[in-house]
Short mmCIF file of C-alpha atoms in Angstrom, two decimals:
data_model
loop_
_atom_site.label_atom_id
_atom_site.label_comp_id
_atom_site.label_asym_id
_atom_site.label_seq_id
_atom_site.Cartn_x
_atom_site.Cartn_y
_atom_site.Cartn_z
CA UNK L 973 -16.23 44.82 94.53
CA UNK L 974 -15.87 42.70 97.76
CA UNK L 975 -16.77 39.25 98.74
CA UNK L 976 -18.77 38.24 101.50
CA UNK L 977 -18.15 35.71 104.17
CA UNK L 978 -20.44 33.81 103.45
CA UNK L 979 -19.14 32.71 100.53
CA UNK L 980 -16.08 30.69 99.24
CA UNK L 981 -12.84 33.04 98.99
CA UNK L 982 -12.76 31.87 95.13
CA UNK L 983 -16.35 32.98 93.39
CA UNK L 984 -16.78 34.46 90.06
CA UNK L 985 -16.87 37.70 91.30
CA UNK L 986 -13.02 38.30 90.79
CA UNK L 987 -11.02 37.38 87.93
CA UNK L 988 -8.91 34.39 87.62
CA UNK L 989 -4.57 34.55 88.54
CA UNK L 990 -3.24 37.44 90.22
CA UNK L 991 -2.36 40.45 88.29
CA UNK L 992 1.26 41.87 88.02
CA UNK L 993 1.18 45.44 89.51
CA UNK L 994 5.49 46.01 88.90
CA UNK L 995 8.92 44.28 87.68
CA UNK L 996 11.84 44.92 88.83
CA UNK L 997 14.78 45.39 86.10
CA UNK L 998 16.97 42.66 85.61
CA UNK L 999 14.97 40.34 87.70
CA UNK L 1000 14.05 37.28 86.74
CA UNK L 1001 10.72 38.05 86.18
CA UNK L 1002 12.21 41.19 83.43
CA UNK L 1003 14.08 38.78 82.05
CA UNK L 1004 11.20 36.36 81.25
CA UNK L 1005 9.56 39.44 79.33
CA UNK L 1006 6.88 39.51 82.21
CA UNK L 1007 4.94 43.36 82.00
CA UNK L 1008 2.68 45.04 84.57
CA UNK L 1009 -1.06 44.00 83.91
CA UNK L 1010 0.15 40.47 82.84
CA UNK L 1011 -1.57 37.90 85.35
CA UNK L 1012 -0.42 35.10 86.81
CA UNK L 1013 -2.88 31.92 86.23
CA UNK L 1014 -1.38 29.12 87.39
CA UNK L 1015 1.97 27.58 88.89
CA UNK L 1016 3.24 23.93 88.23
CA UNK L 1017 -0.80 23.04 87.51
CA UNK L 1018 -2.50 24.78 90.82
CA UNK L 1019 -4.19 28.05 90.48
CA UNK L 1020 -3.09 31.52 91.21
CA UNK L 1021 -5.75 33.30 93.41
CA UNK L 1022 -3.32 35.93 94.82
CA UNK L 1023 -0.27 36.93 95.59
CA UNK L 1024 -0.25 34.53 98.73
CA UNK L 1025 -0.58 31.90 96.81
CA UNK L 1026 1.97 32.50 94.23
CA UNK L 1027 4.46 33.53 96.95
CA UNK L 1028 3.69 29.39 98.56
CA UNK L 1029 3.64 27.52 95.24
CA UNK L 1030 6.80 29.42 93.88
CA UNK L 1031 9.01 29.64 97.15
CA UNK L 1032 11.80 26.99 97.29
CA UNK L 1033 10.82 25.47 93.58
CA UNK L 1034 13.71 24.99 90.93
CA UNK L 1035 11.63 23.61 88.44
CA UNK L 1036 8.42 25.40 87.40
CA UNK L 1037 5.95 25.31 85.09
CA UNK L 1038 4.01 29.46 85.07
CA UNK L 1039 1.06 29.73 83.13
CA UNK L 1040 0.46 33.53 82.09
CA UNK L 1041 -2.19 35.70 80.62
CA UNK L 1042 -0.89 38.76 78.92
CA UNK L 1043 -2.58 41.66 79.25
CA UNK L 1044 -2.98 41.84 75.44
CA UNK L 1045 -5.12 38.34 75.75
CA UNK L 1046 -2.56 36.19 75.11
CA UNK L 1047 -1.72 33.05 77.07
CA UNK L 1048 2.03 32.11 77.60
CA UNK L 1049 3.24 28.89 79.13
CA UNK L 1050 6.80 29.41 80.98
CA UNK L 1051 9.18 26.36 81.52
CA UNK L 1052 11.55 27.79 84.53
CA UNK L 1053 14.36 26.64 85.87
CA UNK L 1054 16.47 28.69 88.56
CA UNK L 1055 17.84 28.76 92.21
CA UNK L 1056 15.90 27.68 94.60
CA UNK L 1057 16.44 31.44 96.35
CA UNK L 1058 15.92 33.31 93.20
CA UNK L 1059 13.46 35.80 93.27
CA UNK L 1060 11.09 36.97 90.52
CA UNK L 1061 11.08 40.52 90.99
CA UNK L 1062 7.47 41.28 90.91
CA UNK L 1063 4.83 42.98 92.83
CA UNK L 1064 1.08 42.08 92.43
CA UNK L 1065 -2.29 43.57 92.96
CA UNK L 1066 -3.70 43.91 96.61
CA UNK L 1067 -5.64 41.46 98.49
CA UNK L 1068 -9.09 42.40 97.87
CA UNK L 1069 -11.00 41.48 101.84
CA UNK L 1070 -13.93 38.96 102.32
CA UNK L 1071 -16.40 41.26 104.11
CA UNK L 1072 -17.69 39.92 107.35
CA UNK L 1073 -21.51 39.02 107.29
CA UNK L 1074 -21.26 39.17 111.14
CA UNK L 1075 -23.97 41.92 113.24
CA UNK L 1076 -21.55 43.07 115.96
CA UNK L 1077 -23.50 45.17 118.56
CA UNK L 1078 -20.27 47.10 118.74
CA UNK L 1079 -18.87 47.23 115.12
CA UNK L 1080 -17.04 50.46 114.58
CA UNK L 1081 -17.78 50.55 110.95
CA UNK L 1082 -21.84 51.45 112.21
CA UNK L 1083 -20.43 54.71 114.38
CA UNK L 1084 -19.00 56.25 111.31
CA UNK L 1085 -19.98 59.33 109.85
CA UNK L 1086 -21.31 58.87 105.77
CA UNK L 1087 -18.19 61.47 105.04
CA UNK L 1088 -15.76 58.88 106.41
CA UNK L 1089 -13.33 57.98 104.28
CA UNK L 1090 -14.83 55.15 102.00
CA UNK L 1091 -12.03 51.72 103.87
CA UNK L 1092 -13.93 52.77 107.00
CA UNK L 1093 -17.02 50.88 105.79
CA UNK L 1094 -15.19 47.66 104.72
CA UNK L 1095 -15.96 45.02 107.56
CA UNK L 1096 -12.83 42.67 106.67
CA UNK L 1097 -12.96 39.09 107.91
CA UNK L 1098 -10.50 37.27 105.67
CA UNK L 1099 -7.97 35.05 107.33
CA UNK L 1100 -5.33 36.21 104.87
CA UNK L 1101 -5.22 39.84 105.96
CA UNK L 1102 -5.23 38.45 109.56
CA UNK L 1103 -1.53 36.49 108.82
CA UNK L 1104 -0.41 39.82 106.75
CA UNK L 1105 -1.27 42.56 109.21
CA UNK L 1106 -2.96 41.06 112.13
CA UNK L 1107 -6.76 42.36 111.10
CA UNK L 1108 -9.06 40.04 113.49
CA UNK L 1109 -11.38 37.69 112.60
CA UNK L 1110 -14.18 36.19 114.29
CA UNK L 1111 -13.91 32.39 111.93
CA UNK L 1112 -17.49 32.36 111.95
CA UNK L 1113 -18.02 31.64 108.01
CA UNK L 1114 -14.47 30.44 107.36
CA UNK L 1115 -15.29 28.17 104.39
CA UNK L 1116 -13.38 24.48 104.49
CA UNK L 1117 -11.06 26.18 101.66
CA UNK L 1118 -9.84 28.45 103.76
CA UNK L 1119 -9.32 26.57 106.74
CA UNK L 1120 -7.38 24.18 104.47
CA UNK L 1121 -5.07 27.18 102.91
CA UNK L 1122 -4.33 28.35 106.59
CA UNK L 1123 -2.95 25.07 107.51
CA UNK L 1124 -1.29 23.94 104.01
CA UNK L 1125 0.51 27.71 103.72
CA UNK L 1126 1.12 27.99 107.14
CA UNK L 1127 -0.60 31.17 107.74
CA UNK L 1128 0.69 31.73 111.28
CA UNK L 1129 0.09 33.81 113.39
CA UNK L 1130 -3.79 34.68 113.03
CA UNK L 1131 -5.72 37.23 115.24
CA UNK L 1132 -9.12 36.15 116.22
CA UNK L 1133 -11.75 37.90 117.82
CA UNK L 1134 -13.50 35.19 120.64
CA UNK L 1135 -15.21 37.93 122.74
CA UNK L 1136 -16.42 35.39 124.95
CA UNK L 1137 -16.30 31.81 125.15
CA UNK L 1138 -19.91 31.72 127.15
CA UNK L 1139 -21.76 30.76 123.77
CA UNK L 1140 -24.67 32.33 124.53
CA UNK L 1141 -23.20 35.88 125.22
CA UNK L 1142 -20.83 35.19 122.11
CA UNK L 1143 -23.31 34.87 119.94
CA UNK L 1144 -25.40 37.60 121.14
CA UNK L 1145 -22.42 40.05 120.75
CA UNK L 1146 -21.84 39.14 117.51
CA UNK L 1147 -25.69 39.02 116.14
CA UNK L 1148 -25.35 35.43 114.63
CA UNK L 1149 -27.10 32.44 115.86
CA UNK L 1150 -24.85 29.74 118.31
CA UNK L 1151 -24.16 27.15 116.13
CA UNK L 1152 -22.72 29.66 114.25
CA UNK L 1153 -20.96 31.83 116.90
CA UNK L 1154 -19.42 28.06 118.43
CA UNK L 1155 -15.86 28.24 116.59
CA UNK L 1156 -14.53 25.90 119.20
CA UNK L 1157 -13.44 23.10 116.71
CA UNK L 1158 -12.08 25.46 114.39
CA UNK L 1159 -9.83 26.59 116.82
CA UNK L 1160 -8.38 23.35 117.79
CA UNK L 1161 -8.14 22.22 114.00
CA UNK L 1162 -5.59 25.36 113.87
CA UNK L 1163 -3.89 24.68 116.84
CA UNK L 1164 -3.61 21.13 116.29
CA UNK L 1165 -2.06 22.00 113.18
CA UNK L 1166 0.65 24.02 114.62
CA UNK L 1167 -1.27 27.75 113.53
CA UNK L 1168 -0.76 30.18 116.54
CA UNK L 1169 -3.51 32.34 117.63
CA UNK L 1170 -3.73 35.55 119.46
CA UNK L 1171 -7.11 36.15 120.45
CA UNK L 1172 -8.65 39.36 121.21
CA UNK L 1173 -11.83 40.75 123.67
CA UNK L 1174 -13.41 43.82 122.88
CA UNK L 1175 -15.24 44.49 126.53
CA UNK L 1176 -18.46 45.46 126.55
CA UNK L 1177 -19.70 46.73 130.00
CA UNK L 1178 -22.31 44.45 131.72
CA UNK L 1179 -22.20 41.95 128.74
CA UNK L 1180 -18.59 40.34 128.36
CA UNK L 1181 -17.36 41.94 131.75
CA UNK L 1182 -16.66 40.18 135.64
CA UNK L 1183 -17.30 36.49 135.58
CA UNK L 1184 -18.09 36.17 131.47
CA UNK L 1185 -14.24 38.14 131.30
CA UNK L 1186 -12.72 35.79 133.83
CA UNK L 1187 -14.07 32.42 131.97
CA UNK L 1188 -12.98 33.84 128.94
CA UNK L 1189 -9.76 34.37 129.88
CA UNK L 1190 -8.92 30.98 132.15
CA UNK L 1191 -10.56 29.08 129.00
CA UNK L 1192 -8.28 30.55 126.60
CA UNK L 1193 -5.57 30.27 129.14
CA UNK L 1194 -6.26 26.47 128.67
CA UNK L 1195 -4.91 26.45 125.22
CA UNK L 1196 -1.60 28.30 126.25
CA UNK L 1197 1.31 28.05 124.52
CA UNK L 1198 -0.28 27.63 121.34
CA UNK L 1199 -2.61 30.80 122.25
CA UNK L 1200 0.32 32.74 123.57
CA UNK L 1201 -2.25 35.55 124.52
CA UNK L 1202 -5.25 37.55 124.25
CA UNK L 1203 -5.72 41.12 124.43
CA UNK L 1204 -8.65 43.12 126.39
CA UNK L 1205 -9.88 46.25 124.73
CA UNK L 1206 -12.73 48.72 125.90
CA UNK L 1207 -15.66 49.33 124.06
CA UNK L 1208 -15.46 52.77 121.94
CA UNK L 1209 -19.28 54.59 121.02
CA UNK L 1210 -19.10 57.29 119.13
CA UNK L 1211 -22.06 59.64 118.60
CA UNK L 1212 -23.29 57.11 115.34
CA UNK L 1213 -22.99 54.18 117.19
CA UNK L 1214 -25.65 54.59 119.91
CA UNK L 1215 -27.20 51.22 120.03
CA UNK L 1216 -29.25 51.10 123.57
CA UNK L 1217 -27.65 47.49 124.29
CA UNK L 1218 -24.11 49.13 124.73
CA UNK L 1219 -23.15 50.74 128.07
CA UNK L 1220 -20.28 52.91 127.92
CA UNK L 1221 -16.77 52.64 129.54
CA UNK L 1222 -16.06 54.74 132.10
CA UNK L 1223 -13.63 55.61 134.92
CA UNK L 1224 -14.82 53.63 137.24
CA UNK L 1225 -15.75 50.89 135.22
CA UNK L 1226 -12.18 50.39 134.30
CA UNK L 1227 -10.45 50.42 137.84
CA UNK L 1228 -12.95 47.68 138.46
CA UNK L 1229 -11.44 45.58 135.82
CA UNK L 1230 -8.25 46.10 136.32
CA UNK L 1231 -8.73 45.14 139.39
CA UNK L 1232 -10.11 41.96 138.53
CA UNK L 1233 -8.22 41.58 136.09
CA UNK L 1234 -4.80 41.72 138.18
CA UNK L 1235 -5.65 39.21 140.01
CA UNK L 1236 -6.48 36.80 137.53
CA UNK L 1237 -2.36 38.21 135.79
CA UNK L 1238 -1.10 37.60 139.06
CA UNK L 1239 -2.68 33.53 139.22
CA UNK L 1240 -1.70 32.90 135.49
CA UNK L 1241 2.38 34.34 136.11
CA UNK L 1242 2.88 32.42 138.60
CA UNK L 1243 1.12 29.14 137.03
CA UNK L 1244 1.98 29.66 133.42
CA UNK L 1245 5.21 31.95 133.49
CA UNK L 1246 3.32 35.01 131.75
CA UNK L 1247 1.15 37.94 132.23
CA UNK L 1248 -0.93 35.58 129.25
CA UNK L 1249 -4.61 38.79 128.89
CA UNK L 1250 -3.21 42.19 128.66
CA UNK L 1251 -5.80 44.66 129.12
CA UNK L 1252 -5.18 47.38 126.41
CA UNK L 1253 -3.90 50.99 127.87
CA UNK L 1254 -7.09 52.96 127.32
CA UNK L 1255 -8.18 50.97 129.58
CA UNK L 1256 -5.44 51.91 132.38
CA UNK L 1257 -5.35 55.52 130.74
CA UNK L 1258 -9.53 56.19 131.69
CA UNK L 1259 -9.06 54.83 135.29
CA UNK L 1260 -6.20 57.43 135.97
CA UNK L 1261 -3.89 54.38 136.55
CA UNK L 1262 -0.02 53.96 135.58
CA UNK L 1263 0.34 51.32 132.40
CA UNK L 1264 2.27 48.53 133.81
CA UNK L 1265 5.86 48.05 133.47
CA UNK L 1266 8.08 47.06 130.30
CA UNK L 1267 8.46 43.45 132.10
CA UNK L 1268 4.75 42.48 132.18
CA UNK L 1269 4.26 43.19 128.67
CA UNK L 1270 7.19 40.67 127.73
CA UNK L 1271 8.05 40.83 123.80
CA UNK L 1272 4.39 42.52 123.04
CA UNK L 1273 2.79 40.49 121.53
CA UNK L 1274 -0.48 42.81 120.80
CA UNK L 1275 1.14 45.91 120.83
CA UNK L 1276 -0.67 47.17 117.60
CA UNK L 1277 -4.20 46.58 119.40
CA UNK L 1278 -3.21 49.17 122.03
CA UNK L 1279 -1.57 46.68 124.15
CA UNK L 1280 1.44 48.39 126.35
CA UNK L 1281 2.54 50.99 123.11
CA UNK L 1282 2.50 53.69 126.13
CA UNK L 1283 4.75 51.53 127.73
CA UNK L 1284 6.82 51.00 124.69
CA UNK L 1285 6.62 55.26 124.17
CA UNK L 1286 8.18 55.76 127.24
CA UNK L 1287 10.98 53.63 126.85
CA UNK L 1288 11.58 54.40 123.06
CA UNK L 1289 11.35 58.58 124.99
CA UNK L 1290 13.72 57.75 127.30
CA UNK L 1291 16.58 56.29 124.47
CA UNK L 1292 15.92 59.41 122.99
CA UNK L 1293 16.85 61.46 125.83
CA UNK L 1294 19.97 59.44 126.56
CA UNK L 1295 20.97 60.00 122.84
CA UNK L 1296 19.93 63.95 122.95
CA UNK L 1297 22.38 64.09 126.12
CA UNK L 1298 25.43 62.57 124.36
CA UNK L 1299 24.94 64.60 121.20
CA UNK L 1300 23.14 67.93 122.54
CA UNK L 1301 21.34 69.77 120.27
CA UNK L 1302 22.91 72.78 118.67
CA UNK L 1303 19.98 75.06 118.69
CA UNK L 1304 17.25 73.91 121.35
CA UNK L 1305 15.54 77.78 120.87
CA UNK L 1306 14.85 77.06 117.36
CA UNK L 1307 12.20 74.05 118.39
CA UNK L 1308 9.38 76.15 119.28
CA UNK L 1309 6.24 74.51 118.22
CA UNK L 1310 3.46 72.24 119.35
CA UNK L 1311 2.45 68.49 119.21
CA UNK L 1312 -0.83 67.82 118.59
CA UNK L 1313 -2.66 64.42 119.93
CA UNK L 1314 -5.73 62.43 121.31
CA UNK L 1315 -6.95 63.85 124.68
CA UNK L 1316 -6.44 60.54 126.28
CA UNK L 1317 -2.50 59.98 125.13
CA UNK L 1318 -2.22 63.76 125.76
CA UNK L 1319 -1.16 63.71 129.63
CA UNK L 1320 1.56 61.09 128.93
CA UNK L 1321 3.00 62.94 126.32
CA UNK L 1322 2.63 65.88 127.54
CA UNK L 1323 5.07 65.09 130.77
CA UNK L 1324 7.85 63.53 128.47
CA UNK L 1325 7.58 66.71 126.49
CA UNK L 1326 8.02 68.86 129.37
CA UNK L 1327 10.74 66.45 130.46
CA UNK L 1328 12.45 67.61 127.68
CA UNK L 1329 11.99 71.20 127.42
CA UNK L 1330 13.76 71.15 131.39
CA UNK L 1331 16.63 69.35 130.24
CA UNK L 1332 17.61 70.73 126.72
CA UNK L 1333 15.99 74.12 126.13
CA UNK L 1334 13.15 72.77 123.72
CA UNK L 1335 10.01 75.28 124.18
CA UNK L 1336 7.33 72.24 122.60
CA UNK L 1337 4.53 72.40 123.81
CA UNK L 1338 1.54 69.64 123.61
CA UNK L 1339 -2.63 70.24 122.76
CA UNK L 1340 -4.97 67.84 123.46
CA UNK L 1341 -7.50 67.43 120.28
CA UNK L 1342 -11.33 67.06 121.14
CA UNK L 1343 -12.33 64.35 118.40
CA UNK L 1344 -15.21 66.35 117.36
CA UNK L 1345 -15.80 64.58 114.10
CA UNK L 1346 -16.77 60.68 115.83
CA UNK L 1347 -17.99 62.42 119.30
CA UNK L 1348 -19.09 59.90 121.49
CA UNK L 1349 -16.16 58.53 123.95
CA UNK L 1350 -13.50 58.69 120.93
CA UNK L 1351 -10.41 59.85 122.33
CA UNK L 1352 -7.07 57.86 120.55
CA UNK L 1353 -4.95 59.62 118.15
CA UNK L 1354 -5.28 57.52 115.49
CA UNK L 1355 -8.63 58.16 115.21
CA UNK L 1356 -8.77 62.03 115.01
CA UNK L 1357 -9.62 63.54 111.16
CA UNK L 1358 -8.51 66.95 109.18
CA UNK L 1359 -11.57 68.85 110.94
CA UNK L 1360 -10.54 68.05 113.99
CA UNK L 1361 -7.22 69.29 113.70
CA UNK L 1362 -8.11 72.64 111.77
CA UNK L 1363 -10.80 73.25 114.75
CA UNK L 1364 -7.89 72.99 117.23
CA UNK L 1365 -5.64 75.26 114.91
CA UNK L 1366 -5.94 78.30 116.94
CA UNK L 1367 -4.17 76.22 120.42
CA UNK L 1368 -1.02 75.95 118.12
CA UNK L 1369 1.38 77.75 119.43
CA UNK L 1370 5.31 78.60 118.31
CA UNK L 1371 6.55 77.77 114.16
CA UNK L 1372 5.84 74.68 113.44
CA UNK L 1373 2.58 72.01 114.67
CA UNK L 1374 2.95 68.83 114.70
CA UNK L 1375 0.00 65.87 114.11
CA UNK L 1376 0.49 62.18 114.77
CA UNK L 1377 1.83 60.26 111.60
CA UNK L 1378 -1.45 57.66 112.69
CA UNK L 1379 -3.85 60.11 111.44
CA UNK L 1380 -3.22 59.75 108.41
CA UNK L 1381 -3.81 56.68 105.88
CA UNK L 1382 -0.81 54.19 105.74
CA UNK L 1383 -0.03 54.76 101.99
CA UNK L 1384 -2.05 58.16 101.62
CA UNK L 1385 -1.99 61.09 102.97
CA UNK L 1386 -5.47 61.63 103.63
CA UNK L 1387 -7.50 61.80 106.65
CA UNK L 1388 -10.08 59.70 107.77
CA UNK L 1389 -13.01 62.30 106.94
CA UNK L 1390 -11.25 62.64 103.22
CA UNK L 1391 -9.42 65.56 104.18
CA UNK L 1392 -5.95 65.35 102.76
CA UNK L 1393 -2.88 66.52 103.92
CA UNK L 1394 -1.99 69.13 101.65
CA UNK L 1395 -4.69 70.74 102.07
CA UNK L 1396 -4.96 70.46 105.64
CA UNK L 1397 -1.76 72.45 105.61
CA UNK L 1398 -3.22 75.40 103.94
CA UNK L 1399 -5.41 76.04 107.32
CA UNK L 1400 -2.47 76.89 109.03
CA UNK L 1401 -0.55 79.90 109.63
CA UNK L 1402 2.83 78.04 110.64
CA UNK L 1403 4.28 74.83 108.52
CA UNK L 1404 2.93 71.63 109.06
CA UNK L 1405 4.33 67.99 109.91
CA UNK L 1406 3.36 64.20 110.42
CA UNK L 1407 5.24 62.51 112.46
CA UNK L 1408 5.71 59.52 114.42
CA UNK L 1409 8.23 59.17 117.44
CA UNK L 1410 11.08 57.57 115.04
CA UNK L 1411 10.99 60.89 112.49
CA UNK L 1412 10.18 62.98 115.08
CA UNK L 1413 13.61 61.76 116.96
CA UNK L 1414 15.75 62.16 113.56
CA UNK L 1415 14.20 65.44 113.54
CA UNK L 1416 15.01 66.24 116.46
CA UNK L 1417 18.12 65.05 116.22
CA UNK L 1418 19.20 67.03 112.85
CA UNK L 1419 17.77 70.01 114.29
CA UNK L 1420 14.57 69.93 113.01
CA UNK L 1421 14.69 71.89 110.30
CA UNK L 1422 18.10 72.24 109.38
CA UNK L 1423 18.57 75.37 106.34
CA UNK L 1424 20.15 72.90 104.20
CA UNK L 1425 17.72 69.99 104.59
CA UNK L 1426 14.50 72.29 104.39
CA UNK L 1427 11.18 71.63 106.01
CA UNK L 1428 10.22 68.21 107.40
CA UNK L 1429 7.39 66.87 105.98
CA UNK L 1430 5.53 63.14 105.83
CA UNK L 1431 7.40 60.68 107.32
CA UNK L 1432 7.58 57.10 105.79
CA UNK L 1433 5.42 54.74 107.15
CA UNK L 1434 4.72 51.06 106.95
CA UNK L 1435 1.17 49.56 106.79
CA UNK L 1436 -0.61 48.83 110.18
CA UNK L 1437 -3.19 46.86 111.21
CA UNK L 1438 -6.67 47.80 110.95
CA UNK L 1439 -7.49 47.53 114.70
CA UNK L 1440 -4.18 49.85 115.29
CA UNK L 1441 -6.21 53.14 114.74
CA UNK L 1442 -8.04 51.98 118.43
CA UNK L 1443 -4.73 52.69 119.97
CA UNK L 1444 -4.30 55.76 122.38
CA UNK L 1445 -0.43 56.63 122.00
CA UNK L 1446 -0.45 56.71 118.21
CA UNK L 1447 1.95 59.76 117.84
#
């Protein structure tokens, strides 16, 4: 059961403390006879809401004073004393999201499918999960407790979604009245505090666009350092989400804002020292355009919105190659197989891949996957579901395929029409693989599929941020 945003992050909806999902052996937390389903109530008198809050009222304490609830009902008052860098040992139940009460005109959770894979539907707006994983939030119903736990805990960096800063045309993109949509002095109560924010515009043609774009950016720019940027990503419609308001992106479209949008880069380097709004490389990737270079993108600081990862690709591609050159590869023949990936990432990898077939033998060869499942202008990697890649099956060429570790869900291996992985498999005549670029180099690197190491399967993965499955070079 989820909250909504409109109400305070503590309701009676969820029960009290946070509950204790693991213990570590001989930890601390072992050794005060703490079990998994125990919950954590309260520490040194303040109450436990979650695992954030435990992590804050614990860290750097010698002295403390744990009330616990035992999963058999019992409650158990713990007197603790230990080093200040002594940890407990223990892992606790996820965050369970605030849902946003917002009416986006271009909310991707409205262009899914009803077979999409049940998180799809869950419209997060929780200022914890945007210090954790950089989700976005809009702070449109951020209650006063929340504001207060942001500054107190330090919950810095957060991600927030300002659109616009024309009230009027933020409001109207996000379906709530202006008084609401006006998060102006929210903003600067953050910043004032010393909370960084990296804001975000998801461009809608001939809403947010041209001048609305430019005072957007130039306002924002305003704020600078403590906004260290904001990141400019197109507008995706799939089939579902077909509202008449919404124009789509298209070629043209997108060498017009680069073009604008270069100039306005080129006024804030010289002024501020940075490239300050990066426009995300779909956008560069629809107009036919080169992604910039590795220097405007600095220490990219939106990468997992889409923001230079081609960029970032390449260069992690061409380390690869350097390392494949001193330590050749003892059987080149032997990796015969394809890579499968969006249509719009497909072009890019698809030249590094032939790179690499001229210069060590490799016969890989790359298909472009038509997202058939969303439809509509869907073209990213991360984005593409088990369907998809069974339709494209027959395209597979040599003994092995390949699909983009993205796909599939961070600590699941399921796709996001509920198609898992497994099973997936079974559709094909030749063995199967998820990779990213980092397993697919130690792959690569061990020979792929060395007879003593058997076939490579799932690679590990850490957790993303929502907004990452927008990104084009995913693989």
């Amino acid at each position: 059961m989820y909250e909504f945003a409109v109400t305070s992050a503590v309701t009676q909806i969820r029960r009290r403390g946070v509950e204790i999902s693991e213990v570590t052996a001989g930890s601390l937390g072992a050794e005060l006879e703490l079990e998994p389903g125990d919950r954590v109530m309260r520490v040194n008198g303040r109450p436990v809401r979650d695992y954030l809050d435990f992590r804050f009222q614990a860290s750097g304490e010698t002295d403390l004073v744990v009330d616990i609830r035992k999963r058999t009902g019992e409650d158990w008052e713990l007197n603790i004393e230990c080093d200040e860098a002594e940890a407990f040992g223990l892992s606790f139940e996820q965050i369970v999201p605030r849902q946003c009460a917002n009416e986006c005109l271009f909310c991707f959770c409205k262009g899914n499918p009803e077979t999409a894979r049940p998180s799809l539907f869950v419209r997060d707006e929780d200022v914890r999960l945007s210090f954790l994983y950089g989700n976005y939030t809009t702070l449109t119903s951020i209650t006063e407790d929340e504001m207060q736990r942001v500054i107190e805990q330090r919950l810095s960096p957060q991600y927030v979604s300002v659109h616009a800063t024309d009230l009027e045309v933020r409001a109207y993109l996000l379906g709530v009245d202006q008084q609401r949509a006006d998060i102006t002095q929210k903003m600067q109560r953050m910043l004032d505090a010393g909370i960084e924010i990296h804001a975000q515009v998801v461009l809608c043609p001939e809403i947010n666009d041209g001048e609305i774009l430019g005072r957007t950016i130039y306002d924002l720019a305003k704020l600078h350092p403590r906004v260290p940027s904001v990141a400019i990503v197109p507008l995706g419609l799939t089939r579902y989400l077909n509202d008449e308001r919404l124009t789509p992106v298209t070629p043209e479209f997108c060498r017009r804002t680069i073009k604008e949008v270069s100039i306005i880069q080129t006024d804030l380097r010289e002024r501020m020292g940075t490239t300050f709004a990066f426009l995300g490389d779909e956008i560069y990737l629809r107009a036919g355009r080169s992604v910039p270079s590795r220097k405007h993108y600095g220490d990219y600081p939106q990468i997992e919105d889409g923001i230079g990862m081609v960029r970032s690709f390449a260069t992690e591609f061409e380390s690869l190659l350097r390392r494949l050159e001193r330590k050749p590869l003892r059987n080149p023949e032997r990796l015969h197989g394809t890579i499968m990936t969006g249509t719009i990432f497909a072009p890019v990898l698809r030249q590094q891949v032939e790179r690499m077939n001229r210069r060590f033998g490799t016969r890989l060869q790359v298909v472009a996957v038509e997202n058939e499942y969303f439809g509509g202008d869907v073209c990213v990697a991360g984005l593409l579901t088990g369907g998809d890649f069974i339709a494209a099956r027959d395209q597979v060429c040599g003994e092995f395929a390949i699909i983009p570790r993205v796909a599939l869900k961070s600590d699941e291996p399921v796709m996001l029409d509920g198609v898992r992985f497994e099973e997936m498999q079974k559709q094909f005549s030749v063995p199967l693989h998820a990779f990213d670029l980092s397993s697919l180099a130690v792959a690569l690197e061990s020979d792929f599929m060395d007879a003593d190491r058997g076939a490579w399967g799932l690679s590990s993965a850490r957790p993303v941020r929502g907004h990452h499955l927008a990104a084009p070079s995913s693989f």
